[in-house]
Amino acid sequence: MASTAPREEDLLMEDDEHRPSLNRALLHRSATNNTSQVAMVGSNPCPIESLDYEIIENDLFDQNWRSRAKADQVRYVVLKWTFCFAIGIITGIVGFVINLAVENVAGLKHTAVSSLMESSSYWAAFWLFAGTNLVLLLFASSITAFVSPAAGGSGIPEVKAYLNGVDAPNIFSLRTLAVKIIGNITAVSSSLHVGKAGPMVHTGACIAAVFGQGGSRKYGLTCRWLRYFKNDRDRRDLVTIGAGAGVTAAFRAPVGGVLFALESLSSWWRSALIWRSFFTTAVVAVVLRLFIELCSSGRCGLFGKGGLIMYDVSTKFDDLMTYHLKDIPIVVLIGVAGALLGALYNFLMIKVLRIYSVINERGNAHKLLLAAAMSILTSCCVFGMPWLAPCRPCPADGPPSPSPPNGSCHSLNRFRRFHCPAGHYNDLASLFLNINDDAIRNLYSTGTNDVYHPGSMLAFFVASYALGVLSYGVVAPSGLFVPIILTGATYGRLVAMLLGGHSGLDHGLVAILGSASFLGGTLRMTVSVCVIILELTNNLLLLPLVMLVLLISKTVADSFNSSIYDLILQLKGLPHLDGHAEPYMRQLAVGDVVAGPLRSFDGVEKVANVVHTLRTTGHHAFPVVDEPPFSPAPVLYGLVLRAHLLVLLKKREFLPAAERYPKDYVAGRFEAQDFDKRGSGKQDTIDDVELSPEEMEMYVDLHPFTNTSPYTVVETMSLAKALVLFREVGLRHLLVVPKSCDRSPVVGILTRHDFMPEHILGLHPALQGSRWKRLRWQKGAVAKQFRSLLDWIATSG
């Protein structure tokens, strides 16, 4: 029958006899584990669960592995590479379609507005601009709020949490994929200050996750081979590959895509995954190149006028890309300033997201009202601020505008005439009334030091910075990467203008360094961002400067707060396990945090007890303890999963007496695929099981279905050491066994939430002061350090 182990408080009281009095006071408990099992996924709160990468070893699965022939192993390997190829093809096509749609929808809107402005129909141009933006953003917000809330935001925090072992419903469903693609197109086309790179990462992960579902029995879209992928380990690898492919589709940066997945997203990595990920990103790059060649003749509408997010600065101006040793202090200054701006950006964005969360919790109507308000504010800012900029004559020298119509300087994607007379252009309108990709391309252009006015750069920087902070929390697919690049490029140009003759660096080069510093200050990535920028600009001459800027900006910004993705993970309540252990974890043993009471089963258990335990608890695994007559003394046999118990109950293979199944009984009535983990969608619950009173009084043998080799730790192991094992292996459950043999064979089970700081410090509040502290400036820290310095000088004097 189901048993209850001694309560954890009693175990601690027994161990207190052997602890110093200081430790007893220090480890005094104040609460039980009440950390939340719900997190914000997209724009709605959802229940979350942990993924389990542990390999199950029991009689049934061992027999299944032994029955696999060499041909099955070859099919498995071939399928993995085939899936990688298919993910690359589909992600590349989707990335091209998104770029094609954005450039044409936004391009048609800007062309119509420009035509009305040239005919002096200013109010008509504004109402067309604002009305189109409002309709596009409300459409994106509506399908997100009503169809798939999980598609809101960039999706990178959710992907990062998934690859860390946190699962949430619908984050990779087909509905989420469709809303992500359509909403990404309409949101970016609405002139909202968001990008499409972040949603492309989520889109690539969704595409890969579809292949990891193992087909669908409901619709007959499955075969015996696909069941190999019905496990969390292979799905994790596919999602990692898909995320890297999404970065490649967004930036045409195959190496940067692999490194982004490695540095920013994945918690587990191995060499075989690098090969497959690199192969997939290479396929994406080839697909994008093929489509760009097809569109080069102008058959894709407005697409192709400036390329697919490619800011090539290596053309005719290599002499402008040179730098000298005397420029290093300026580069350091850019890195430090970018770090300060990035840390402030993260701080302000989290404050704004907290306010937006309160608004969004009131219902879908408030979500749409918030989106409408942001659309109106953005339209007024984007259309109104160019009126403050002076008209400037068309430049006589410099690089020609791409595809200039009739030779005019206000050609598409380069100069906008706005309200200016013929032969003049408005530099602010040239930045505001363009999609972000074209605005970045303008700022990165070399040989254009005199094209923009310093006042215009300052106004655009302030507007871009503020709109970037305010726009991300809108309920719609939206990314941070491209707006951060744009804001950083503007800041770089502004710094170059302020330095004037003190710097010989080209303004386009400084704009690139500004983007790198702002990316380092907000995202806190170094290697992947460096490679992405080099692949975007197609210029290896920038490598030393970009590396230096990124290292400085990340180091300085880390002194203030965490990366924006880590802050959003915390805000959403996603239980992400970091790679390092907090110092207080070395003061605790696993027995100090394990929660009770523990529910366990006998090796041969009564059906009624199994049903009652499943109905009254939400646990996903239970220890199986053999007792007489199956064992001379109580001994831990293994761990049985809740999902496997539900399969047993549905199969109704019960025994009339408490005895084990006969030999070869299981092989004839169960198949390993019956216990495969289902993909996204409805999961089995105990409410789906209906048993008669006679069946409830029968017995079920758990031995053939129990994992006989679960990971275990002794109760005296330090919590820090257990965390390393838990995270590196990718566990969902970690059994805690007693130090002595005269007690119950299992003390408890550690899960992800037992390692969360909120739970540990809730149990032991006295440890609050020993949390890991980076060198970060807190309120009053500067003044305190300054006073200490003065006191030291006075004392020394």
Tab-separated table of N, CA and C in Angstrom, residues 339 520 524 526 549-560 775:
chain	number	residue	atom	x	y	z
A	339	ALA	N	27.460	50.430	-22.109
A	339	ALA	CA	27.114	49.611	-20.945
A	339	ALA	C	26.168	50.349	-20.019
A	520	GLY	N	25.943	44.578	-26.124
A	520	GLY	CA	26.638	44.020	-24.978
A	520	GLY	C	26.082	44.516	-23.661
A	524	ARG	N	24.106	41.145	-22.996
A	524	ARG	CA	25.246	40.566	-22.292
A	524	ARG	C	25.808	39.343	-23.003
A	526	THR	N	28.644	38.067	-25.975
A	526	THR	CA	29.894	38.546	-26.556
A	526	THR	C	30.233	37.834	-27.864
A	549	VAL	N	34.872	46.398	-27.669
A	549	VAL	CA	33.662	47.086	-27.231
A	549	VAL	C	32.737	46.133	-26.482
A	550	LEU	N	32.556	44.928	-27.005
A	550	LEU	CA	31.663	43.969	-26.359
A	550	LEU	C	32.179	43.555	-24.984
A	551	LEU	N	33.468	43.299	-24.868
A	551	LEU	CA	34.029	42.894	-23.582
A	551	LEU	C	33.858	44.000	-22.544
A	552	ILE	N	34.106	45.237	-22.941
A	552	ILE	CA	33.983	46.351	-21.996
A	552	ILE	C	32.532	46.567	-21.602
A	553	SER	N	31.643	46.594	-22.577
A	553	SER	CA	30.242	46.886	-22.278
A	553	SER	C	29.622	45.807	-21.407
A	554	LYS	N	29.907	44.554	-21.690
A	554	LYS	CA	29.344	43.476	-20.865
A	554	LYS	C	29.885	43.523	-19.442
A	555	THR	N	31.192	43.724	-19.309
A	555	THR	CA	31.793	43.747	-17.972
A	555	THR	C	31.241	44.880	-17.126
A	556	VAL	N	31.147	46.058	-17.691
A	556	VAL	CA	30.641	47.207	-16.936
A	556	VAL	C	29.159	47.045	-16.630
A	557	ALA	N	28.371	46.604	-17.605
A	557	ALA	CA	26.928	46.488	-17.396
A	557	ALA	C	26.587	45.417	-16.374
A	558	ASP	N	27.391	44.363	-16.298
A	558	ASP	CA	27.138	43.314	-15.302
A	558	ASP	C	27.262	43.831	-13.876
A	559	SER	N	27.888	44.986	-13.699
A	559	SER	CA	28.015	45.565	-12.368
A	559	SER	C	26.712	46.192	-11.890
A	560	PHE	N	25.718	46.294	-12.789
A	560	PHE	CA	24.474	46.964	-12.428
A	560	PHE	C	23.287	46.000	-12.364
A	775	LEU	N	29.726	42.390	-8.132
A	775	LEU	CA	30.139	43.754	-7.844
A	775	LEU	C	29.167	44.689	-8.541
